Coordinates of C-alpha atoms in Angstrom, one line a residue:
X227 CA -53.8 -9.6 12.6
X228 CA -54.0 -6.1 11.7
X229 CA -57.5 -6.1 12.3
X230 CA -56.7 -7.1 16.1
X231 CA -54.0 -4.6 16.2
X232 CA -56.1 -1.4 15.3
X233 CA -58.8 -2.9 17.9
X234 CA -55.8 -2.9 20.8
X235 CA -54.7 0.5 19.8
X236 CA -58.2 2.3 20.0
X237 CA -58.4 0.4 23.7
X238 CA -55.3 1.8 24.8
X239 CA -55.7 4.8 23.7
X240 CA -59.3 6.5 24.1
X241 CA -57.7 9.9 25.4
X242 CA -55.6 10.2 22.7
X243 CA -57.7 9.6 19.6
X244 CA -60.3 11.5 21.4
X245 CA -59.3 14.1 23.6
X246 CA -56.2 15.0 23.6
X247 CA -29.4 12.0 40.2
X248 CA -32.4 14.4 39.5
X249 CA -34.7 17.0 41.7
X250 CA -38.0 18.7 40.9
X251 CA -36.9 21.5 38.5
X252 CA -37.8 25.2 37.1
X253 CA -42.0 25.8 36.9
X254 CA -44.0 28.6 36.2
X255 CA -46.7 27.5 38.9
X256 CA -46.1 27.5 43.0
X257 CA -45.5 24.9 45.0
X258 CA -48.2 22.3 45.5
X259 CA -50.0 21.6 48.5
X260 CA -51.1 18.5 49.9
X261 CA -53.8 17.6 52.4
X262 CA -54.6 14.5 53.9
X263 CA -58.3 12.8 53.4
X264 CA -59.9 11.7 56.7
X265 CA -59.9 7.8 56.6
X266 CA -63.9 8.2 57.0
X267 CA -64.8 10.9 54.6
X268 CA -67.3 9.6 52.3
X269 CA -67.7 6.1 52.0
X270 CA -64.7 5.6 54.0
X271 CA -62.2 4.3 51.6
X272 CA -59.8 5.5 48.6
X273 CA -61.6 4.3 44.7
X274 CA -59.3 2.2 43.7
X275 CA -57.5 1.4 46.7
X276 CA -56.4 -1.5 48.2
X277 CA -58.4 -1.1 51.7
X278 CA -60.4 -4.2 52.0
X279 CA -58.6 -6.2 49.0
X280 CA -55.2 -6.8 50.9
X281 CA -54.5 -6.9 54.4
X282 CA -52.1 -4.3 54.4
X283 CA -51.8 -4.2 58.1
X284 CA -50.2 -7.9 58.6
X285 CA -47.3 -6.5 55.8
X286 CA -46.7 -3.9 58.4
X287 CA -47.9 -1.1 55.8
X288 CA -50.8 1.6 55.7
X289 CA -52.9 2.8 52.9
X290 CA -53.4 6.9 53.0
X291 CA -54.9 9.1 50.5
X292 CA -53.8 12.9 50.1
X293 CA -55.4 16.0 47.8
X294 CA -52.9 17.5 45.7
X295 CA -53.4 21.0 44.3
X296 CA -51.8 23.5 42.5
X297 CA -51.7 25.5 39.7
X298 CA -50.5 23.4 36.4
X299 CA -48.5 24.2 33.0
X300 CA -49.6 23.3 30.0
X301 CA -47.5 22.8 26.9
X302 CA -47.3 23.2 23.4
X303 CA -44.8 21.1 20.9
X304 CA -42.0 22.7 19.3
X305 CA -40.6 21.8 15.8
X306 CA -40.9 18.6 14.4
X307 CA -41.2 15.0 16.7
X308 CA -39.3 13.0 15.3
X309 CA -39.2 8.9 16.1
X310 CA -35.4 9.5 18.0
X311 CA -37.8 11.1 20.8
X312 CA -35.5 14.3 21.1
X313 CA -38.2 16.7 21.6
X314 CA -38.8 20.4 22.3
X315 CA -41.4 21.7 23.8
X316 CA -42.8 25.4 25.5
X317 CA -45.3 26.5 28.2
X318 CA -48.6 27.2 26.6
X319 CA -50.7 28.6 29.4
X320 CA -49.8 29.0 33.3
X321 CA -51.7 29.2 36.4
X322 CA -54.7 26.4 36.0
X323 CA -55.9 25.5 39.2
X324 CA -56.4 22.1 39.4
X325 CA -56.9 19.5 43.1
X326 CA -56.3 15.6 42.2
X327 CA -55.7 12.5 44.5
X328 CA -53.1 10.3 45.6
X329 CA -53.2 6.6 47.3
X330 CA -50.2 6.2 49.0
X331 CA -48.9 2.9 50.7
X332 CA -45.8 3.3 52.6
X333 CA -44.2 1.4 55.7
X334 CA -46.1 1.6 58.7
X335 CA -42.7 1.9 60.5
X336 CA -40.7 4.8 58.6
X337 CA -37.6 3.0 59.3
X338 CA -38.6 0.3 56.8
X339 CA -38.8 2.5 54.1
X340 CA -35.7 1.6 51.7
X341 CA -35.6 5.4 50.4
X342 CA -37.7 4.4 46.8
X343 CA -40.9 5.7 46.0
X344 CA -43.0 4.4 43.1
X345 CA -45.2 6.8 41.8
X346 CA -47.8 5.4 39.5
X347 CA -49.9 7.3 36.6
X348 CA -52.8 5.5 37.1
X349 CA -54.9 4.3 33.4
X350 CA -58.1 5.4 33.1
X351 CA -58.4 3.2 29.6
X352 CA -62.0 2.1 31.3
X353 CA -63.2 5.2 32.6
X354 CA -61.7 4.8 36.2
X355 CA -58.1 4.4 37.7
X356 CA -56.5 1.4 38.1
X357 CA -53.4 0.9 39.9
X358 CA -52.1 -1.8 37.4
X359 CA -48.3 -1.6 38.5
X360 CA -48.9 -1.9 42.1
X361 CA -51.3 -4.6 41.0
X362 CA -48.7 -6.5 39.7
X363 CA -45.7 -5.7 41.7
X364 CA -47.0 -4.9 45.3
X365 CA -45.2 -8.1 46.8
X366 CA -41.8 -6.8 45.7
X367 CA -42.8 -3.2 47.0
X368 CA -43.6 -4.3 50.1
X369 CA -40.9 -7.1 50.8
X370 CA -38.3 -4.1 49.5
X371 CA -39.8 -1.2 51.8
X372 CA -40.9 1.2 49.0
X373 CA -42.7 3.6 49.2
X374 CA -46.0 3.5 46.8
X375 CA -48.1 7.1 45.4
X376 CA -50.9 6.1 42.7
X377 CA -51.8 9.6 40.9
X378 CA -55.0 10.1 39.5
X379 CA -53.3 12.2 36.7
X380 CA -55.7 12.3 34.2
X381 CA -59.6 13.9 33.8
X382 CA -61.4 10.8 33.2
X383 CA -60.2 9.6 36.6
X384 CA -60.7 12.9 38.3
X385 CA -64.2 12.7 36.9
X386 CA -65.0 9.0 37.9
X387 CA -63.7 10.0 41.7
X388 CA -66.4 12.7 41.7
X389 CA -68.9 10.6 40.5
X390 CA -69.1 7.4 42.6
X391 CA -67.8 9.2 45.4
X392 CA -69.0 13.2 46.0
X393 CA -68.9 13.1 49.2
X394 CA -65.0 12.5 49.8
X395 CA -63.8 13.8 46.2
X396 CA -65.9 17.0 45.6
X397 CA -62.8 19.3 46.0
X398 CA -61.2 16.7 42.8
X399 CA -61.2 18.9 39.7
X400 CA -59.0 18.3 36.4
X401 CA -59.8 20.2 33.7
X402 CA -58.3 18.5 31.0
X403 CA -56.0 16.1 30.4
X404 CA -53.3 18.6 29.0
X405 CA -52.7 19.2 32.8
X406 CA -51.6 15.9 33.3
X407 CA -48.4 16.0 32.5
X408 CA -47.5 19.3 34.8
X409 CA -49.9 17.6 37.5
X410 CA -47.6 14.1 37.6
X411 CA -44.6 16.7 37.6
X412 CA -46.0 18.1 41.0
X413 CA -46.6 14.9 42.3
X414 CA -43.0 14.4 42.3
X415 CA -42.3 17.2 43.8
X416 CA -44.8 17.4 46.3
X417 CA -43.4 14.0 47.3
X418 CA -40.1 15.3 48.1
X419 CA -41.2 18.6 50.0
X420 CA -43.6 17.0 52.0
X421 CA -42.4 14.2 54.2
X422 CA -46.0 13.8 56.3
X423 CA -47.0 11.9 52.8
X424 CA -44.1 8.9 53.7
X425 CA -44.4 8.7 57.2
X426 CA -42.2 11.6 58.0
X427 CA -39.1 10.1 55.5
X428 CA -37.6 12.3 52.7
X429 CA -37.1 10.1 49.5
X430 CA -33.9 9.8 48.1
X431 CA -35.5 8.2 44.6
X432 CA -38.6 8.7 43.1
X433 CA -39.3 6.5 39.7
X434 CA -42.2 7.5 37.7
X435 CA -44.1 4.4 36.2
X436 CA -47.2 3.7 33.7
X437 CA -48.8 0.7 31.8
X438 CA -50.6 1.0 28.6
X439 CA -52.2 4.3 27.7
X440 CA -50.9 6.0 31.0
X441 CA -47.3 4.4 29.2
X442 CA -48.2 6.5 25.9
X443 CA -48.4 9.4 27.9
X444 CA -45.3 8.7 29.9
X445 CA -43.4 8.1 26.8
X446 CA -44.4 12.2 26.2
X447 CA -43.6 13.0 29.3
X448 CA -40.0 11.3 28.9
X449 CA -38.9 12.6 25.8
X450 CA -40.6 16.1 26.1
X451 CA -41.6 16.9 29.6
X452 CA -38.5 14.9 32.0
X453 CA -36.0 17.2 30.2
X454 CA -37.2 20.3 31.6
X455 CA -39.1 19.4 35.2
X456 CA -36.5 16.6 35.7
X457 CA -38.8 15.9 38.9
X458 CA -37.9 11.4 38.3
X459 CA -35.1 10.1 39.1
X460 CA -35.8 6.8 36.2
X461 CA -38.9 5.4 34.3
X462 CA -41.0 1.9 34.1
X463 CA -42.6 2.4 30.6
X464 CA -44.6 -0.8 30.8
X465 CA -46.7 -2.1 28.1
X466 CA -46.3 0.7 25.2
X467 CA -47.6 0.6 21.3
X468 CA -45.1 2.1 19.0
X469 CA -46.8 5.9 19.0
X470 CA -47.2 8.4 22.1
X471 CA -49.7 10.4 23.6
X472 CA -50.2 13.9 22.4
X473 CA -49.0 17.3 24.2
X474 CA -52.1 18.9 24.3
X475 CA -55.7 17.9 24.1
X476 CA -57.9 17.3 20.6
X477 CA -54.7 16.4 18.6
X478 CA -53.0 12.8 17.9
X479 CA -49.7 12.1 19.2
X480 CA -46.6 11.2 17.3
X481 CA -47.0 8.2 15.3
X482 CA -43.6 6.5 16.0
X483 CA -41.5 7.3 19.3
X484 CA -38.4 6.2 20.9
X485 CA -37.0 6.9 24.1
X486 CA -34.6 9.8 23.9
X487 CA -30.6 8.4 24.4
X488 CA -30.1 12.0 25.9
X489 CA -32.2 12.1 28.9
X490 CA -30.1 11.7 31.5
X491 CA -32.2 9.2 33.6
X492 CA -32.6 5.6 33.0
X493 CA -36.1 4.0 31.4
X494 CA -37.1 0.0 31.8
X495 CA -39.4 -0.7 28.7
X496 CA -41.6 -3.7 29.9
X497 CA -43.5 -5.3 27.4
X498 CA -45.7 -8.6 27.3
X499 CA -46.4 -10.4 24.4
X500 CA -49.7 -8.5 23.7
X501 CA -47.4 -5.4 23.5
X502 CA -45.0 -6.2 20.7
X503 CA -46.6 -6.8 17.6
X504 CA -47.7 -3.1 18.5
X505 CA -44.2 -2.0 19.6
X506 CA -41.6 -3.7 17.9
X507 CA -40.7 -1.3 15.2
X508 CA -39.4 1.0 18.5
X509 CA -37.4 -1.7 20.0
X510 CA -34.5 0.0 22.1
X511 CA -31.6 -1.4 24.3
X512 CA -29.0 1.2 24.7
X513 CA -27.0 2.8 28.0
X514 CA -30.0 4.0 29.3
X515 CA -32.9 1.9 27.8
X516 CA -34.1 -1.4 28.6
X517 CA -35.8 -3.3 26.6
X518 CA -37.6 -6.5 28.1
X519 CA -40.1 -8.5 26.2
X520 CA -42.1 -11.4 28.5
X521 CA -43.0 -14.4 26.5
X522 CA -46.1 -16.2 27.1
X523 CA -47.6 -13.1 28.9
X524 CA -50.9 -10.5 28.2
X525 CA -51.2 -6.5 28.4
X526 CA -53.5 -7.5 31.2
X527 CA -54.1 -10.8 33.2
X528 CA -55.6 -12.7 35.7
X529 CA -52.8 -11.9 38.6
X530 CA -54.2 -8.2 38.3
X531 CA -57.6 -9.2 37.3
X532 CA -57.6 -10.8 40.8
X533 CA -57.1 -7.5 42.4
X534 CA -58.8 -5.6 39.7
X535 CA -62.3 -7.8 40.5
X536 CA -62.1 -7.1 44.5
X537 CA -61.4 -3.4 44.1
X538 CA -64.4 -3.3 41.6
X539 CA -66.9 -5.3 43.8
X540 CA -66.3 -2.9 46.0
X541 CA -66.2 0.6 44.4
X542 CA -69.4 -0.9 41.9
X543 CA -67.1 1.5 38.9
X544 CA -67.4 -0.9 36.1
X545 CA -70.7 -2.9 35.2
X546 CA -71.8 -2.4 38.8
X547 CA -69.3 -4.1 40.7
X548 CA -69.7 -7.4 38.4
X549 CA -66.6 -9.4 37.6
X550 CA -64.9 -9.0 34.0
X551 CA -65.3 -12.4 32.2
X552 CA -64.1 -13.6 28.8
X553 CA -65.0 -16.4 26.6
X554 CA -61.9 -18.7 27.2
X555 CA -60.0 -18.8 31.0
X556 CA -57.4 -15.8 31.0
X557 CA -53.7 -15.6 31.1
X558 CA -52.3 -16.7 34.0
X559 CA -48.7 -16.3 32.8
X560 CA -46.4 -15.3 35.9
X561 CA -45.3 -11.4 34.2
X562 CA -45.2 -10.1 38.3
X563 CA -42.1 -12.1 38.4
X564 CA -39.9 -9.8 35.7
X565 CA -41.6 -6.9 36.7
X566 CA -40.5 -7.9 40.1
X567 CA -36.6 -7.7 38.9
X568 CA -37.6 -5.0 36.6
X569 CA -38.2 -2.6 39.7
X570 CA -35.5 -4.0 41.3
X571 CA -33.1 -3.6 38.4
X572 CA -34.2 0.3 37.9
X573 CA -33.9 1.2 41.4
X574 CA -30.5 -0.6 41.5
X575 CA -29.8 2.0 37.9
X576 CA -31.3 5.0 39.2
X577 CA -28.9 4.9 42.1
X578 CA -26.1 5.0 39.7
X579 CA -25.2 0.8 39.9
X580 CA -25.0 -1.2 36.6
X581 CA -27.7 -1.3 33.8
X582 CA -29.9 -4.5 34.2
X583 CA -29.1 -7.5 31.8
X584 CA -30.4 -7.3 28.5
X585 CA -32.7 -9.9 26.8
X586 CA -33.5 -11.3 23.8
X587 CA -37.0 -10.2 21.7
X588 CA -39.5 -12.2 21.8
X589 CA -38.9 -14.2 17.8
X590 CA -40.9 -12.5 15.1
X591 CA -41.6 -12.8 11.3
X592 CA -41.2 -9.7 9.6
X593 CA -42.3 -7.8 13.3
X594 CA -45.7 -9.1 12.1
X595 CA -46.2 -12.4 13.0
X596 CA -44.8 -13.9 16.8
X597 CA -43.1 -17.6 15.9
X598 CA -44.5 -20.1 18.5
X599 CA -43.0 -23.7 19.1
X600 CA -45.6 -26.9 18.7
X601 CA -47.5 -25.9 22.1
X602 CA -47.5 -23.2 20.5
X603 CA -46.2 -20.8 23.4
X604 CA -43.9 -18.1 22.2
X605 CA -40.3 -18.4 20.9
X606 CA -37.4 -15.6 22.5
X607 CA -38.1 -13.3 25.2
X608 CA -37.8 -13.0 29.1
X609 CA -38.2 -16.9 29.7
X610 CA -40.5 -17.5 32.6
X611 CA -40.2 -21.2 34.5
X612 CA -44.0 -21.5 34.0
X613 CA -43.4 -20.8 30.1
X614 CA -40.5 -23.3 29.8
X615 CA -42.0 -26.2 31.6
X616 CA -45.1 -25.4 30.6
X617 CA -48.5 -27.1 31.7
X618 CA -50.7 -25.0 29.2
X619 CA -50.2 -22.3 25.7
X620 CA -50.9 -18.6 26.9
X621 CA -52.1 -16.5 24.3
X622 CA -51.7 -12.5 24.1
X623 CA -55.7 -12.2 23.6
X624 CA -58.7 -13.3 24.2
X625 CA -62.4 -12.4 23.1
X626 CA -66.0 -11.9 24.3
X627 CA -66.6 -10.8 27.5
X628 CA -68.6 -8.3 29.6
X629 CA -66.3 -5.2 29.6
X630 CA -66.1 -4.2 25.9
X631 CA -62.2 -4.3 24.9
X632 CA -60.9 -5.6 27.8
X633 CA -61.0 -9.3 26.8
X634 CA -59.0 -8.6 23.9
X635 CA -55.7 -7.2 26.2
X636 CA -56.5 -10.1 28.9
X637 CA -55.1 -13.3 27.0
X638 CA -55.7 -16.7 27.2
X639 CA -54.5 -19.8 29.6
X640 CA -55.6 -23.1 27.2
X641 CA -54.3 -26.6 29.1
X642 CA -52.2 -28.8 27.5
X643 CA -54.1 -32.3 26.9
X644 CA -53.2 -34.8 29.4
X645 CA -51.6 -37.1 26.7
X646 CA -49.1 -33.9 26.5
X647 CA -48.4 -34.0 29.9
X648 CA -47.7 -37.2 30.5
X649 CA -45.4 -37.0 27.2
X650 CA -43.1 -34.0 28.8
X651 CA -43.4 -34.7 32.7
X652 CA -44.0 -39.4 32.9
X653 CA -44.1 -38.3 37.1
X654 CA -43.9 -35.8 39.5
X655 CA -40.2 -35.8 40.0
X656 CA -39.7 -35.3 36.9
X657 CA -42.2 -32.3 36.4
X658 CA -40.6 -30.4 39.5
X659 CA -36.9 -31.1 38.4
X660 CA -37.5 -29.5 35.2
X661 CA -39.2 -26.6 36.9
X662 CA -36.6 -26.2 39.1
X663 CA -33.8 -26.5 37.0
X664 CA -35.8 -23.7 34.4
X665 CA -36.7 -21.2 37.9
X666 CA -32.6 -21.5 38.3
X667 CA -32.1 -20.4 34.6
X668 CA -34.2 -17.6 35.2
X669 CA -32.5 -16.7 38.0
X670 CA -29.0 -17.0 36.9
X671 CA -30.1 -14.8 34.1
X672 CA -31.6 -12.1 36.0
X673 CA -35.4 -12.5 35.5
X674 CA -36.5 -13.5 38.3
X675 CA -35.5 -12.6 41.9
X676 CA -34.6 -14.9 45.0
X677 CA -38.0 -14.9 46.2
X678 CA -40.0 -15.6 43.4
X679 CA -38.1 -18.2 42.4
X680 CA -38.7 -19.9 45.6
X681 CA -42.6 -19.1 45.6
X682 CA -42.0 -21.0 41.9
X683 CA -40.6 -23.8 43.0
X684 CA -42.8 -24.5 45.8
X685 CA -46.1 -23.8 43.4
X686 CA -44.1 -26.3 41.1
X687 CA -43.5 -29.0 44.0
X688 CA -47.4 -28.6 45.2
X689 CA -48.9 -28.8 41.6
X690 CA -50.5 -32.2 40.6
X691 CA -48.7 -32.7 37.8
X692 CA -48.8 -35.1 35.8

């Protein structure tokens, strides 16, 4: 087990062990700028995008992309870190030009947007970006009307852009990934100043969100950056280890690190059951962090993989386009549903209403060791439908595969044995009552939102089981 957890930790966090109501506040640099990409420059569509993988058009949404530049901050830790996240920080340098990217998918009709913009740091743990919130959570976005910005916030990415792509991302330059924190600062605020990015709307929220490594670095930016920009208005922090990204580049972060309790804004800590073997000595729930821990789901899985795969086949970034494969089928655990009333819950907070509900941590011996019942699917937790009435065990990880770490963060889906399922479910209606009765559970508790639990049930009612 602690073999497995040092191998997760150096996936998420390449960059680090390598490298190194609130409104945009006081920086040293000018205003950004932005400037829109012509739809046909290059090859004629945004890296990472979703042009070609969803048909954003029938959703009554567009897909633009935009060059941000400006001249970025870097910053410097002050005093000691300690694990209660209340840190100081100073400028370091001033003045580094830098140009980066943004996606943005917004309402096609402005008077769909419901105020809310997402903006996503987007992980470069592979060497390219990938947008693995709106991956997970588009649906919601676009049945809610937000507003959607993926930042390519990091050098990696900026790199990667230039390389596959020279043509429409030569301008891209990011000299290091101590910029990054000033850079997603900007893109806030560029954002607000500059309706032509959201259809000519003016936001009245903007929530900053990140999974995995790009989560390590938000947790900096949180605790030591938020404080003194205060450019987001609350935080998805989705899929953390215990430590956090460094400041600067060449050093490692701090070992241990809440969420500050003084920051002012609220932050949603999202966590699968990859994430908390890795992240349970942090655990938080106070008046302005949420905690939620999903049983039965993966850092990764194949809900994103989906989109992942069709946005690789055709940007070739990763093996050449191929698909990512493991050794056993991946997780297929439903996690878009709480991240679906996660978003909902922090926009709800961010606007000032009540703090989501809490939930209880997924059951663990000694925080070493998840206790699992005799399919052996996880104990405690956000419960799921599919994870109650289960058909199959999901696993956290899996193993093998043609992408070298990425197997172990994917999971596994393993079928119960039909003897199994005819034990829990002797027919149909007895299958979808249970389902039903466990979506409404969900529901009444706040996990899962109206519409999922009716795309649920209707999966449920279609499924051939037994």
């Amino acid at each position: 087990m602690r073999r497995a957890l040092l191998v997760l930790l150096t996936v998420l966090l390449p960059s680090v062990l390598i490298t190194g109501t609130a409104h945009a506040g006081p920086s040293a640099a000018a205003a950004p700028t932005v400037a829109m990409v012509p739809a046909n420059a290059g090859r004629g569509w945004p890296v990472s995008g979703a042009q070609g993988v969803l048909d954003l058009a029938a959703r009554g949404y567009v897909e633009e992309e935009y060059l941000l530049s400006g001249q970025a901050d870097t910053f410097d830790q002050v005093g000691l870190w300690t694990d209660d996240g209340r840190w100081a920080t100073r400028v370091a340098t001033t003045g580094t030009p830098y140009t980066t990217r943004m996606v943005v998918v917004r309402p096609r009709d402005a008077a769909r947007f419901n105020g809310t913009v997402v903006v996503e740091w987007l992980n470069v743990s592979f060497g390219v970006d990938i947008p693995v919130d709106f991956s997970q959570s588009y649906e919601h976005f676009i049945r809610e009307g937000y507003a959607y910005v993926g930042v390519t916030t990091q050098k990696a990415g900026a790199d990667k852009l230039k390389s596959l792509d020279p043509a429409r991302y030569g301008a891209v330059n990011l000299g290091g990934d101590a910029l990054s924190y000033d850079v997603f600062s900007q893109a806030a605020q560029a954002v607000r100043a500059n309706p032509q990015v959201l259809g000519g709307r003016t936001p009245t929220i903007v929530l900053g969100t990140g999974h995995s490594q790009s989560a390590l670095r938000l947790t900096t930016y949180a605790n030591a950056i938020q404080p003194v920009r205060r450019s987001y208005d609350g935080f998805m922090i989705h899929g953390r280890a215990a430590l956090a990204a460094p400041i600067g580049d060449g050093v490692v972060g701090p070992l241990s690190a809440r969420i500050r309790t003084d920051l002012g804004v609220p932050v949603f800590v999202l966590q699968s059951e990859t994430d908390v073997i890795a992240s349970a000595s942090v655990r938080q729930d106070t008046a302005q962090v949420r905690t939620w821990e999903v049983a039965g789901t993966a850092h990764a899985d194949q809900y994103g993989l989906n989109l992942y795969n069709a946005a690789n086949a055709r940007d070739r970034s990763i093996n050449d386009g191929a698909p990512t494969t493991c050794d056993k089928p991946v997780n297929s655990m439903t996690f878009r549903y709480a991240e679906n009333a996660a978003f909902r819950y922090l926009d709800r907070w961010a606007r000032g209403g009540a703090a989501p509900p809490t939930a209880a941590p997924i059951a663990m011996l000694l925080n070493l060791v998840i206790l699992r019942d005799g399919d052996q699917n996880a104990l405690g937790g956000v419960r799921l439908p599919d994870l109650d009435v289960p058909v199959a065990s999901y696993s956290p990880n899996n193993s093998g595969g043609n992408v070298p770490g990425a197997c172990l963060l994917l999971g596994t889906t393993t079928p119960l044995t039909p003897d199994r399922i005819r034990q829990l479910y002797p027919d149909h209606t007895t299958y979808v009552a249970k389902f039903t009765a466990a979506a409404d559970r969900a529901l009444r508790a706040g996990y899962l939102l109206p519409p999922d639990r009716d795309e649920a049930v209707a999966r449920a009612q279609a499924a051939p089981v037994p």
